[in-house]
Amino acid sequence: MVGDNGPKFAQQIFVARPSLAPLDEIEEHLKQIWDRRVLTNRGPLLVEFEKEIGEFLGVDHVSVVANATVGLMVALMHIGAEEVITTPFSFVATANSIRLAGAKPVFADIDPVNLTLDPAEVEKLITPRTGAILAVHCYGLPCDTAGLEAVGARHNIPVIYDAAHAFGVRQNGQSLLRAGKMSVLSFHATKVFHSAEGGAIISQDLETKLEIDRLCNHGITDETTVESVGLNAKMSELHAALGLTQLRHVRDEIAARGQVADRYAAGLGQVAGLRLLCPTGNPDHNNYSYPIYVEPDFPVSRDALCGLLKEKGIIARRYFYPLIPHLGAFRNDLEGSAKHFPVAEKAAERVLCLPMYGDLDPADQMRVINTIVEAGRQLSPLQLAVGVA
Ligand code: T4K
């Protein structure tokens, strides 16, 4: 929580920091809102925003929503599943959305490289109650979309993607959002692209988009017709105004994040016991986050490293710890899930996300790198035990 960070907020280096376009750039959009007095309910700025996002990302059917959590809920409501197979290694919103859509989450383990849902583990858990697979492109690293969709096709189950981290990510020469039946983006303040709060559901066909739009507007077809139960998942014109303004700068933000990633790779790439999870120099990646994997042979544990950084005012984050099925709210959902999640359990213990945003000051970033390099020079418990000097 931002508010918990107290008076030291200004001096600390946080894991994320929203980019903001120059203030005067939003004025032209705000003036239109003030002139028209259309504040929400699919106003003209929202329609323009959907069109521009589609063009930027190279996708056809965009439904902008209030945030990714309601977007996931709406996508799942559209499918109407009883059980949804998903990953234990994600932000809690992924599983919350399943529950809020009236379905039961069933958790399957992840693959050790991209830390995304493992198709073979998913297939083991399919039952006649399985109505959907909800996979997460964790840290913007693409899921094994071909593997998951092959499993889905074999059992006639749709695959949808929580693409909260994946704005602008490409795979096989096209947008990653073209995979599956639907994908859901987050435009939260901490994301590569944001409208303070917001998100979008990407559908692969117009019929699905129109039904999604209805569900987002209380299920209303017209003044006298409501055929499905919907909710209010709409984005306001004010958020669309911010989104349209931010969109002009997102290419620069992604490029700047690429440079931050290059500096991390140069500073940390050779540190024994650390694995850098995201690729460097890959134009298809968005550098939403900078996760490192602290292997058992690194001299200090992930949590100790997190503590050392914190002492220097660097607030790295343990995304995603604890695993969702280990949270109190989901403990009763474990029937039907895998008994253990060996890969996800290790990831939850070992991954640390370092500060990552386009205008991360290089001097501040050097503090992050130096603290980690220094920690890597400490003697490991094993070396201490055998008396290595
Ligand atoms: N699926 C996945 C896989 C997700 O990761 C998320 C959200 C969702 C679905 C749901 O998306 P939305 O419904 O939110 O659209 C943050 C974000 O709130 C959340 O959106 C995100 N994932 C999650 C991974 O991270 P917290 O509780 O860790 O955020 P918080 O408030 O601690 O912010 C992190 C740091 O960012 C702060 O220490 C300081 C900085 N910050 C944050 C905000 C909000 C700022 O500098 N300014 C700000 O306005 O959840």
Tab-separated table of C-alpha atoms and ligand atoms in Angstrom:
chain	number	residue	atom	x	y	z
A	1	MET	CA	0.000	0.000	0.000
A	2	VAL	CA	1.377	3.393	-0.962
A	3	GLY	CA	-0.095	5.149	2.095
A	4	ASP	CA	1.755	2.815	4.478
A	5	ASN	CA	5.117	4.151	3.427
A	6	GLY	CA	4.868	7.169	5.733
A	7	PRO	CA	7.041	10.246	5.830
A	8	LYS	CA	10.134	8.575	4.300
A	9	PHE	CA	8.244	8.196	0.969
A	10	ALA	CA	10.149	10.984	-0.796
A	11	GLN	CA	13.641	9.591	-0.061
A	12	GLN	CA	12.940	5.954	-0.813
A	13	ILE	CA	13.248	4.104	-4.095
A	14	PHE	CA	10.064	2.176	-4.747
A	15	VAL	CA	9.480	-0.852	-6.914
A	16	ALA	CA	7.291	1.157	-9.271
A	17	ARG	CA	6.661	4.814	-10.070
A	18	PRO	CA	3.954	5.933	-12.464
A	19	SER	CA	5.056	7.842	-15.553
A	20	LEU	CA	3.097	11.052	-16.152
A	21	ALA	CA	2.840	13.048	-19.360
A	22	PRO	CA	3.382	16.842	-19.110
A	23	LEU	CA	0.343	18.288	-17.308
A	24	ASP	CA	-0.671	20.647	-20.116
A	25	GLU	CA	-1.102	17.743	-22.534
A	26	ILE	CA	-4.219	16.507	-20.760
A	27	GLU	CA	-5.907	19.910	-20.946
A	28	GLU	CA	-7.245	19.541	-24.504
A	29	HIS	CA	-9.087	16.356	-23.449
A	30	LEU	CA	-10.347	17.863	-20.205
A	31	LYS	CA	-11.706	20.869	-22.081
A	32	GLN	CA	-13.716	18.542	-24.328
A	33	ILE	CA	-15.181	16.851	-21.240
A	34	TRP	CA	-16.096	20.198	-19.690
A	35	ASP	CA	-17.655	21.394	-22.973
A	36	ARG	CA	-19.678	18.226	-23.543
A	37	ARG	CA	-20.559	17.312	-19.951
A	38	VAL	CA	-20.352	13.654	-20.905
A	39	LEU	CA	-18.506	12.100	-17.984
A	40	THR	CA	-19.038	8.372	-18.467
A	41	ASN	CA	-21.157	5.622	-20.148
A	42	ARG	CA	-19.132	5.059	-23.330
A	43	GLY	CA	-18.440	8.697	-24.017
A	44	PRO	CA	-16.497	9.871	-27.075
A	45	LEU	CA	-13.096	9.856	-25.339
A	46	LEU	CA	-13.563	6.257	-24.252
A	47	VAL	CA	-14.469	5.231	-27.803
A	48	GLU	CA	-11.392	7.084	-29.117
A	49	PHE	CA	-9.263	5.459	-26.392
A	50	GLU	CA	-10.421	1.957	-27.411
A	51	LYS	CA	-9.611	2.706	-31.052
A	52	GLU	CA	-6.136	4.065	-30.258
A	53	ILE	CA	-5.289	1.145	-27.978
A	54	GLY	CA	-6.333	-1.298	-30.689
A	55	GLU	CA	-4.122	0.487	-33.208
A	56	PHE	CA	-1.162	0.724	-30.847
A	57	LEU	CA	-1.307	-2.929	-29.818
A	58	GLY	CA	-2.366	-4.400	-33.161
A	59	VAL	CA	-5.617	-5.965	-31.911
A	60	ASP	CA	-9.147	-5.593	-33.257
A	61	HIS	CA	-11.679	-5.710	-30.428
A	62	VAL	CA	-10.914	-3.652	-27.308
A	63	SER	CA	-13.327	-3.088	-24.413
A	64	VAL	CA	-11.869	-0.595	-21.957
A	65	VAL	CA	-12.883	-1.240	-18.327
A	66	ALA	CA	-12.486	0.298	-14.868
A	67	ASN	CA	-9.633	-2.041	-13.847
A	68	ALA	CA	-8.255	-5.489	-14.698
A	69	THR	CA	-9.967	-7.203	-11.763
A	70	VAL	CA	-13.458	-6.377	-13.030
A	71	GLY	CA	-12.220	-7.093	-16.562
A	72	LEU	CA	-11.260	-10.634	-15.544
A	73	MET	CA	-14.584	-11.024	-13.734
A	74	VAL	CA	-16.515	-9.973	-16.819
A	75	ALA	CA	-14.496	-12.282	-19.098
A	76	LEU	CA	-15.206	-15.198	-16.741
A	77	MET	CA	-18.885	-14.250	-16.377
A	78	HIS	CA	-19.135	-14.346	-20.154
A	79	ILE	CA	-17.769	-17.898	-20.185
A	80	GLY	CA	-19.816	-18.997	-17.160
A	81	ALA	CA	-17.411	-21.606	-15.724
A	82	GLU	CA	-17.972	-23.721	-12.610
A	83	GLU	CA	-14.239	-24.283	-12.051
A	84	VAL	CA	-11.303	-22.372	-13.514
A	85	ILE	CA	-7.763	-23.763	-13.589
A	86	THR	CA	-5.239	-21.069	-12.801
A	87	THR	CA	-1.777	-20.323	-11.431
A	88	PRO	CA	-0.949	-20.093	-7.724
A	89	PHE	CA	1.850	-17.611	-8.562
A	90	SER	CA	0.133	-14.299	-9.283
A	91	PHE	CA	-1.330	-11.221	-7.678
A	92	VAL	CA	-4.390	-12.146	-5.624
A	93	ALA	CA	-6.678	-10.322	-8.101
A	94	THR	CA	-6.359	-13.259	-10.518
A	95	ALA	CA	-8.029	-15.681	-8.099
A	96	ASN	CA	-10.336	-13.039	-6.598
A	97	SER	CA	-11.821	-12.468	-10.050
A	98	ILE	CA	-12.586	-16.189	-10.392
A	99	ARG	CA	-14.372	-16.267	-7.047
A	100	LEU	CA	-16.207	-13.006	-7.743
A	101	ALA	CA	-17.427	-14.448	-11.060
A	102	GLY	CA	-19.005	-17.303	-9.081
A	103	ALA	CA	-16.467	-19.987	-10.014
A	104	LYS	CA	-13.977	-22.040	-7.976
A	105	PRO	CA	-10.261	-21.606	-8.637
A	106	VAL	CA	-8.243	-24.799	-9.117
A	107	PHE	CA	-4.493	-24.229	-8.843
A	108	ALA	CA	-1.889	-25.951	-11.043
A	109	ASP	CA	1.902	-25.605	-10.842
A	110	ILE	CA	3.996	-23.388	-13.120
A	111	ASP	CA	7.004	-23.940	-15.371
A	112	PRO	CA	10.446	-23.143	-13.927
A	113	VAL	CA	11.638	-20.818	-16.705
A	114	ASN	CA	8.887	-18.261	-17.342
A	115	LEU	CA	7.019	-19.018	-14.076
A	116	THR	CA	3.740	-19.300	-16.009
A	117	LEU	CA	1.070	-22.008	-15.922
A	118	ASP	CA	2.469	-25.400	-17.005
A	119	PRO	CA	0.157	-26.965	-19.653
A	120	ALA	CA	0.998	-30.529	-18.507
A	121	GLU	CA	0.058	-29.674	-14.910
A	122	VAL	CA	-3.175	-28.060	-16.119
A	123	GLU	CA	-4.184	-31.135	-18.080
A	124	LYS	CA	-3.812	-33.360	-15.001
A	125	LEU	CA	-6.482	-31.312	-13.174
A	126	ILE	CA	-9.176	-31.139	-15.858
A	127	THR	CA	-12.549	-32.584	-14.820
A	128	PRO	CA	-16.065	-32.277	-16.273
A	129	ARG	CA	-16.471	-29.188	-14.042
A	130	THR	CA	-13.571	-27.303	-15.652
A	131	GLY	CA	-15.007	-24.407	-17.639
A	132	ALA	CA	-11.951	-22.290	-18.386
A	133	ILE	CA	-8.173	-21.989	-18.059
A	134	LEU	CA	-6.981	-18.605	-16.753
A	135	ALA	CA	-3.244	-18.183	-17.336
A	136	VAL	CA	-1.090	-15.180	-16.390
A	137	HIS	CA	1.725	-13.705	-18.495
A	138	CYS	CA	3.681	-13.165	-15.293
A	139	TYR	CA	6.066	-10.141	-15.444
A	140	GLY	CA	5.091	-9.854	-19.124
A	141	LEU	CA	6.821	-13.178	-19.894
A	142	PRO	CA	4.581	-15.038	-22.343
A	143	CYS	CA	2.846	-18.209	-21.218
A	144	ASP	CA	3.260	-21.340	-23.307
A	145	THR	CA	0.212	-20.229	-25.289
A	146	ALA	CA	0.507	-23.046	-27.855
A	147	GLY	CA	0.716	-25.679	-25.100
A	148	LEU	CA	-2.188	-24.240	-23.095
A	149	GLU	CA	-4.392	-23.846	-26.127
A	150	ALA	CA	-3.637	-27.394	-27.266
A	151	VAL	CA	-4.835	-28.605	-23.840
A	152	GLY	CA	-7.891	-26.344	-24.101
A	153	ALA	CA	-8.701	-27.598	-27.603
A	154	ARG	CA	-8.366	-31.274	-26.561
A	155	HIS	CA	-10.980	-30.747	-23.832
A	156	ASN	CA	-13.055	-28.024	-25.502
A	157	ILE	CA	-12.187	-25.499	-22.774
A	158	PRO	CA	-11.473	-21.813	-23.550
A	159	VAL	CA	-8.163	-20.270	-22.490
A	160	ILE	CA	-8.165	-16.696	-21.283
A	161	TYR	CA	-5.137	-14.679	-20.284
A	162	ASP	CA	-4.566	-12.344	-17.384
A	163	ALA	CA	-2.346	-9.974	-19.362
A	164	ALA	CA	-2.184	-7.345	-16.583
A	165	HIS	CA	1.622	-7.220	-17.012
A	166	ALA	CA	1.766	-7.668	-20.773
A	167	PHE	CA	0.945	-4.329	-22.419
A	168	GLY	CA	2.851	-4.164	-25.707
A	169	VAL	CA	4.408	-7.645	-25.448
A	170	ARG	CA	4.742	-9.454	-28.768
A	171	GLN	CA	5.169	-13.121	-29.607
A	172	ASN	CA	5.822	-14.734	-32.998
A	173	GLY	CA	5.679	-11.351	-34.745
A	174	GLN	CA	2.279	-10.288	-33.389
A	175	SER	CA	0.626	-9.019	-30.235
A	176	LEU	CA	0.598	-11.596	-27.437
A	177	LEU	CA	-3.000	-10.471	-26.861
A	178	ARG	CA	-4.051	-12.325	-29.990
A	179	ALA	CA	-3.690	-15.619	-28.114
A	180	GLY	CA	-6.663	-17.360	-26.490
A	181	LYS	CA	-10.325	-16.410	-26.400
A	182	MET	CA	-9.785	-13.172	-24.450
A	183	SER	CA	-6.975	-11.306	-22.708
A	184	VAL	CA	-7.279	-8.744	-19.934
A	185	LEU	CA	-4.856	-5.817	-19.511
A	186	SER	CA	-4.375	-3.638	-16.431
A	187	PHE	CA	-3.892	0.122	-16.762
A	188	HIS	CA	-3.166	0.531	-13.043
A	189	ALA	CA	-0.776	3.321	-12.034
A	190	THR	CA	2.063	0.826	-11.477
A	191	LYS	CA	1.909	-0.603	-15.002
A	192	VAL	CA	3.956	0.113	-18.148
A	193	PHE	CA	0.938	1.941	-19.535
A	194	HIS	CA	-1.678	3.404	-17.209
A	195	SER	CA	-4.733	5.591	-16.815
A	196	ALA	CA	-4.358	5.709	-12.971
A	197	GLU	CA	-6.956	2.922	-12.753
A	198	GLY	CA	-8.208	1.037	-15.770
A	199	GLY	CA	-7.867	-1.985	-17.974
A	200	ALA	CA	-9.107	-3.571	-21.169
A	201	ILE	CA	-10.577	-6.838	-22.341
A	202	ILE	CA	-9.289	-7.917	-25.742
A	203	SER	CA	-11.738	-10.183	-27.587
A	204	GLN	CA	-10.932	-12.097	-30.759
A	205	ASP	CA	-14.298	-11.436	-32.452
A	206	LEU	CA	-16.903	-8.686	-32.570
A	207	GLU	CA	-19.712	-10.811	-31.147
A	208	THR	CA	-17.710	-11.451	-27.968
A	209	LYS	CA	-16.757	-7.768	-27.674
A	210	LEU	CA	-20.385	-6.654	-27.925
A	211	GLU	CA	-21.460	-9.117	-25.232
A	212	ILE	CA	-18.524	-8.003	-23.044
A	213	ASP	CA	-19.565	-4.347	-23.506
A	214	ARG	CA	-23.121	-5.255	-22.442
A	215	LEU	CA	-21.906	-7.097	-19.338
A	216	CYS	CA	-19.744	-4.084	-18.419
A	217	ASN	CA	-22.859	-1.870	-18.571
A	218	HIS	CA	-25.200	-3.817	-16.239
A	219	GLY	CA	-26.131	-6.300	-18.993
A	220	ILE	CA	-28.195	-3.626	-20.756
A	221	THR	CA	-28.925	-4.194	-24.457
A	222	ASP	CA	-31.298	-1.242	-24.810
A	223	GLU	CA	-33.674	0.785	-22.657
A	224	THR	CA	-36.049	-2.140	-22.121
A	225	THR	CA	-33.846	-5.194	-22.696
A	226	VAL	CA	-31.516	-6.907	-20.212
A	227	GLU	CA	-30.800	-10.528	-21.178
A	228	SER	CA	-27.774	-11.214	-18.954
A	229	VAL	CA	-26.773	-10.152	-15.454
A	230	GLY	CA	-23.989	-7.595	-15.733
A	231	LEU	CA	-22.192	-5.092	-13.561
A	232	ASN	CA	-20.771	-1.612	-13.767
A	233	ALA	CA	-17.250	-2.109	-15.110
A	234	LYS	CA	-17.112	1.126	-17.074
A	235	MET	CA	-14.216	3.563	-17.310
A	236	SER	CA	-14.996	7.277	-16.942
A	237	GLU	CA	-14.137	9.944	-19.504
A	238	LEU	CA	-11.623	11.436	-17.043
A	239	HIS	CA	-9.653	8.203	-16.946
A	240	ALA	CA	-9.917	7.875	-20.724
A	241	ALA	CA	-8.533	11.430	-21.003
A	242	LEU	CA	-5.505	10.435	-18.926
A	243	GLY	CA	-5.122	7.205	-20.896
A	244	LEU	CA	-5.184	9.010	-24.253
A	245	THR	CA	-2.565	11.458	-22.969
A	246	GLN	CA	-0.325	8.724	-21.573
A	247	LEU	CA	-0.594	6.650	-24.748
A	248	ARG	CA	1.361	9.284	-26.682
A	249	HIS	CA	4.357	8.575	-24.441
A	250	VAL	CA	4.195	4.839	-23.902
A	251	ARG	CA	6.700	3.983	-26.635
A	252	ASP	CA	9.266	6.209	-24.904
A	253	GLU	CA	8.409	4.681	-21.513
A	254	ILE	CA	8.989	1.152	-22.832
A	255	ALA	CA	12.285	2.229	-24.485
A	256	ALA	CA	13.440	3.870	-21.232
A	257	ARG	CA	12.592	0.723	-19.279
A	258	GLY	CA	14.719	-1.214	-21.789
A	259	GLN	CA	17.699	0.968	-20.825
A	260	VAL	CA	17.054	0.396	-17.119
A	261	ALA	CA	16.949	-3.351	-17.820
A	262	ASP	CA	20.251	-3.120	-19.752
A	263	ARG	CA	21.905	-1.449	-16.747
A	264	TYR	CA	20.603	-4.145	-14.394
A	265	ALA	CA	21.838	-6.865	-16.750
A	266	ALA	CA	25.283	-5.218	-16.959
A	267	GLY	CA	25.509	-4.843	-13.166
A	268	LEU	CA	23.961	-8.120	-12.035
A	269	GLY	CA	24.288	-10.515	-14.971
A	270	GLN	CA	27.552	-12.031	-13.717
A	271	VAL	CA	26.664	-12.224	-10.015
A	272	ALA	CA	26.863	-15.872	-8.972
A	273	GLY	CA	23.656	-17.200	-7.449
A	274	LEU	CA	21.341	-14.741	-9.186
A	275	ARG	CA	19.167	-15.491	-12.191
A	276	LEU	CA	17.739	-12.596	-14.170
A	277	LEU	CA	14.274	-13.718	-15.189
A	278	CYS	CA	13.551	-11.283	-18.019
A	279	PRO	CA	15.344	-11.031	-21.367
A	280	THR	CA	17.587	-8.068	-22.170
A	281	GLY	CA	17.539	-6.342	-25.541
A	282	ASN	CA	14.394	-8.127	-26.699
A	283	PRO	CA	12.156	-5.569	-28.460
A	284	ASP	CA	9.132	-7.844	-27.936
A	285	HIS	CA	9.402	-7.562	-24.129
A	286	ASN	CA	8.012	-4.572	-22.165
A	287	ASN	CA	10.095	-4.607	-18.933
A	288	TYR	CA	7.010	-4.142	-16.785
A	289	SER	CA	8.965	-5.549	-13.862
A	290	TYR	CA	12.543	-6.574	-13.031
A	291	PRO	CA	12.342	-9.908	-11.181
A	292	ILE	CA	15.513	-11.660	-10.038
A	293	TYR	CA	15.660	-15.247	-8.791
A	294	VAL	CA	17.870	-15.637	-5.718
A	295	GLU	CA	19.267	-19.168	-5.997
A	296	PRO	CA	20.147	-21.215	-2.883
A	297	ASP	CA	23.885	-20.665	-3.534
A	298	PHE	CA	23.584	-16.869	-3.235
A	299	PRO	CA	25.161	-15.956	0.119
A	300	VAL	CA	21.966	-14.462	1.571
A	301	SER	CA	18.343	-15.488	1.209
A	302	ARG	CA	15.827	-13.538	-0.868
A	303	ASP	CA	14.218	-12.193	2.309
A	304	ALA	CA	17.577	-11.148	3.773
A	305	LEU	CA	18.461	-9.414	0.505
A	306	CYS	CA	15.113	-7.631	0.570
A	307	GLY	CA	15.948	-6.499	4.126
A	308	LEU	CA	19.435	-5.254	3.134
A	309	LEU	CA	17.903	-3.203	0.328
A	310	LYS	CA	15.267	-1.819	2.671
A	311	GLU	CA	17.976	-0.624	5.080
A	312	LYS	CA	19.257	1.500	2.178
A	313	GLY	CA	15.761	2.874	1.455
A	314	ILE	CA	15.214	0.573	-1.535
A	315	ILE	CA	11.771	-0.998	-1.450
A	316	ALA	CA	12.010	-4.146	-3.596
A	317	ARG	CA	8.924	-6.382	-3.500
A	318	ARG	CA	8.315	-10.115	-3.139
A	319	TYR	CA	5.844	-10.448	-6.000
A	320	PHE	CA	4.312	-13.040	-5.521
A	321	TYR	CA	4.566	-14.193	-1.921
A	322	PRO	CA	2.664	-15.882	-0.362
A	323	LEU	CA	1.248	-18.128	-3.062
A	324	ILE	CA	-2.461	-17.472	-3.566
A	325	PRO	CA	-3.570	-20.928	-2.298
A	326	HIS	CA	-1.653	-20.246	0.919
A	327	LEU	CA	-3.668	-17.079	1.595
A	328	GLY	CA	-6.448	-17.457	4.161
A	329	ALA	CA	-9.121	-16.449	1.648
A	330	PHE	CA	-8.277	-19.408	-0.608
A	331	ARG	CA	-7.285	-22.167	1.810
A	332	ASN	CA	-10.708	-23.765	1.516
A	333	ASP	CA	-10.449	-23.899	-2.277
A	334	LEU	CA	-7.676	-26.472	-2.408
A	335	GLU	CA	-9.845	-29.470	-3.158
A	336	GLY	CA	-9.236	-30.338	-6.815
A	337	SER	CA	-5.972	-28.366	-6.936
A	338	ALA	CA	-2.511	-29.894	-7.090
A	339	LYS	CA	-1.426	-31.087	-3.595
A	340	HIS	CA	1.882	-29.225	-3.839
A	341	PHE	CA	3.304	-26.614	-6.160
A	342	PRO	CA	7.048	-27.383	-6.060
A	343	VAL	CA	8.022	-24.854	-8.742
A	344	ALA	CA	5.684	-22.090	-7.553
A	345	GLU	CA	6.663	-22.627	-3.910
A	346	LYS	CA	10.342	-22.075	-4.753
A	347	ALA	CA	9.507	-19.034	-6.873
A	348	ALA	CA	7.454	-17.514	-4.039
A	349	GLU	CA	10.475	-17.962	-1.729
A	350	ARG	CA	13.152	-16.784	-4.167
A	351	VAL	CA	11.882	-14.090	-6.537
A	352	LEU	CA	12.479	-10.430	-5.749
A	353	CYS	CA	11.251	-7.589	-7.976
A	354	LEU	CA	13.683	-4.675	-8.165
A	355	PRO	CA	12.696	-1.049	-8.804
A	356	MET	CA	11.711	-0.687	-12.447
A	357	TYR	CA	10.335	2.413	-14.146
A	358	GLY	CA	11.420	4.510	-17.103
A	359	ASP	CA	12.816	7.468	-15.157
A	360	LEU	CA	14.638	5.443	-12.494
A	361	ASP	CA	17.657	7.632	-11.816
A	362	PRO	CA	20.886	5.854	-12.896
A	363	ALA	CA	22.577	6.886	-9.617
A	364	ASP	CA	19.682	5.428	-7.598
A	365	GLN	CA	19.846	2.294	-9.724
A	366	MET	CA	23.575	1.982	-8.961
A	367	ARG	CA	22.664	1.975	-5.246
A	368	VAL	CA	20.361	-0.965	-5.917
A	369	ILE	CA	22.994	-2.816	-7.959
A	370	ASN	CA	25.841	-2.115	-5.514
A	371	THR	CA	23.798	-3.308	-2.531
A	372	ILE	CA	23.076	-6.597	-4.295
A	373	VAL	CA	26.669	-7.059	-5.557
A	374	GLU	CA	27.923	-6.392	-2.025
A	375	ALA	CA	25.496	-8.981	-0.607
A	376	GLY	CA	26.798	-11.445	-3.208
A	377	ARG	CA	30.330	-11.034	-1.836
A	378	GLN	CA	29.366	-12.149	1.653
A	379	LEU	CA	30.371	-15.652	2.631
A	380	SER	CA	27.568	-18.173	2.293
A	381	PRO	CA	26.614	-20.248	5.356
A	382	LEU	CA	28.334	-23.231	3.692
A	383	GLN	CA	31.596	-21.304	3.156
A	384	LEU	CA	31.482	-20.095	6.751
A	385	ALA	CA	30.963	-23.678	7.942
A	386	VAL	CA	34.046	-24.951	6.091
A	387	GLY	CA	36.090	-21.905	7.085
A	388	VAL	CA	36.697	-20.365	3.644
A	389	ALA	CA	38.350	-16.971	4.102
B	1	T4K	N1	-3.649	-9.601	-12.412
B	1	T4K	C1	-2.357	-9.436	-12.120
B	1	T4K	C2	-1.393	-10.495	-12.531
B	1	T4K	C3	-1.927	-8.306	-11.439
B	1	T4K	O1	-0.616	-8.148	-11.117
B	1	T4K	C4	-2.867	-7.318	-11.089
B	1	T4K	C5	-2.463	-6.124	-10.380
B	1	T4K	C6	-4.218	-7.528	-11.436
B	1	T4K	C7	-4.575	-8.695	-12.106
B	1	T4K	C8	-5.285	-6.542	-11.102
B	1	T4K	O2	-5.127	-5.336	-11.808
B	1	T4K	P1	-5.986	-4.023	-11.373
B	1	T4K	O3	-7.363	-4.501	-10.977
B	1	T4K	O4	-5.239	-3.367	-10.257
B	1	T4K	O5	-6.031	-3.201	-12.658
B	1	T4K	C9	0.127	-3.383	-7.065
B	1	T4K	C10	-1.007	-2.865	-7.916
B	1	T4K	O6	-1.987	-2.188	-7.136
B	1	T4K	C11	-1.685	-3.938	-8.698
B	1	T4K	O7	-2.399	-3.308	-9.758
B	1	T4K	C12	-0.669	-4.904	-9.292
B	1	T4K	N2	-1.281	-5.997	-9.991
B	1	T4K	C13	0.228	-5.449	-8.201
B	1	T4K	C14	1.261	-6.418	-8.741
B	1	T4K	O8	0.918	-4.366	-7.627
B	1	T4K	P2	0.435	-3.334	-4.477
B	1	T4K	O9	-0.538	-3.483	-3.359
B	1	T4K	O10	1.704	-4.073	-4.424
B	1	T4K	O11	0.687	-1.785	-4.838
B	1	T4K	P3	1.351	-0.634	-3.993
B	1	T4K	O12	0.280	0.355	-3.660
B	1	T4K	O13	2.148	-1.185	-2.882
B	1	T4K	O14	2.298	0.050	-5.063
B	1	T4K	C15	3.595	-0.449	-5.355
B	1	T4K	C16	4.572	0.723	-5.361
B	1	T4K	O15	4.285	1.577	-6.450
B	1	T4K	C17	4.482	1.591	-4.120
B	1	T4K	O16	5.385	1.119	-3.162
B	1	T4K	C18	4.841	2.988	-4.619
B	1	T4K	C19	4.500	2.951	-6.079
B	1	T4K	N3	3.287	3.726	-6.412
B	1	T4K	C20	2.073	3.100	-6.386
B	1	T4K	C21	0.934	3.810	-6.681
B	1	T4K	C22	-0.430	3.125	-6.649
B	1	T4K	C23	3.403	5.071	-6.731
B	1	T4K	O17	4.517	5.613	-6.758
B	1	T4K	N4	2.277	5.745	-7.072
B	1	T4K	C24	1.034	5.185	-7.046
B	1	T4K	O18	0.028	5.844	-7.379
B	1	T4K	O19	-0.356	-3.776	-5.806
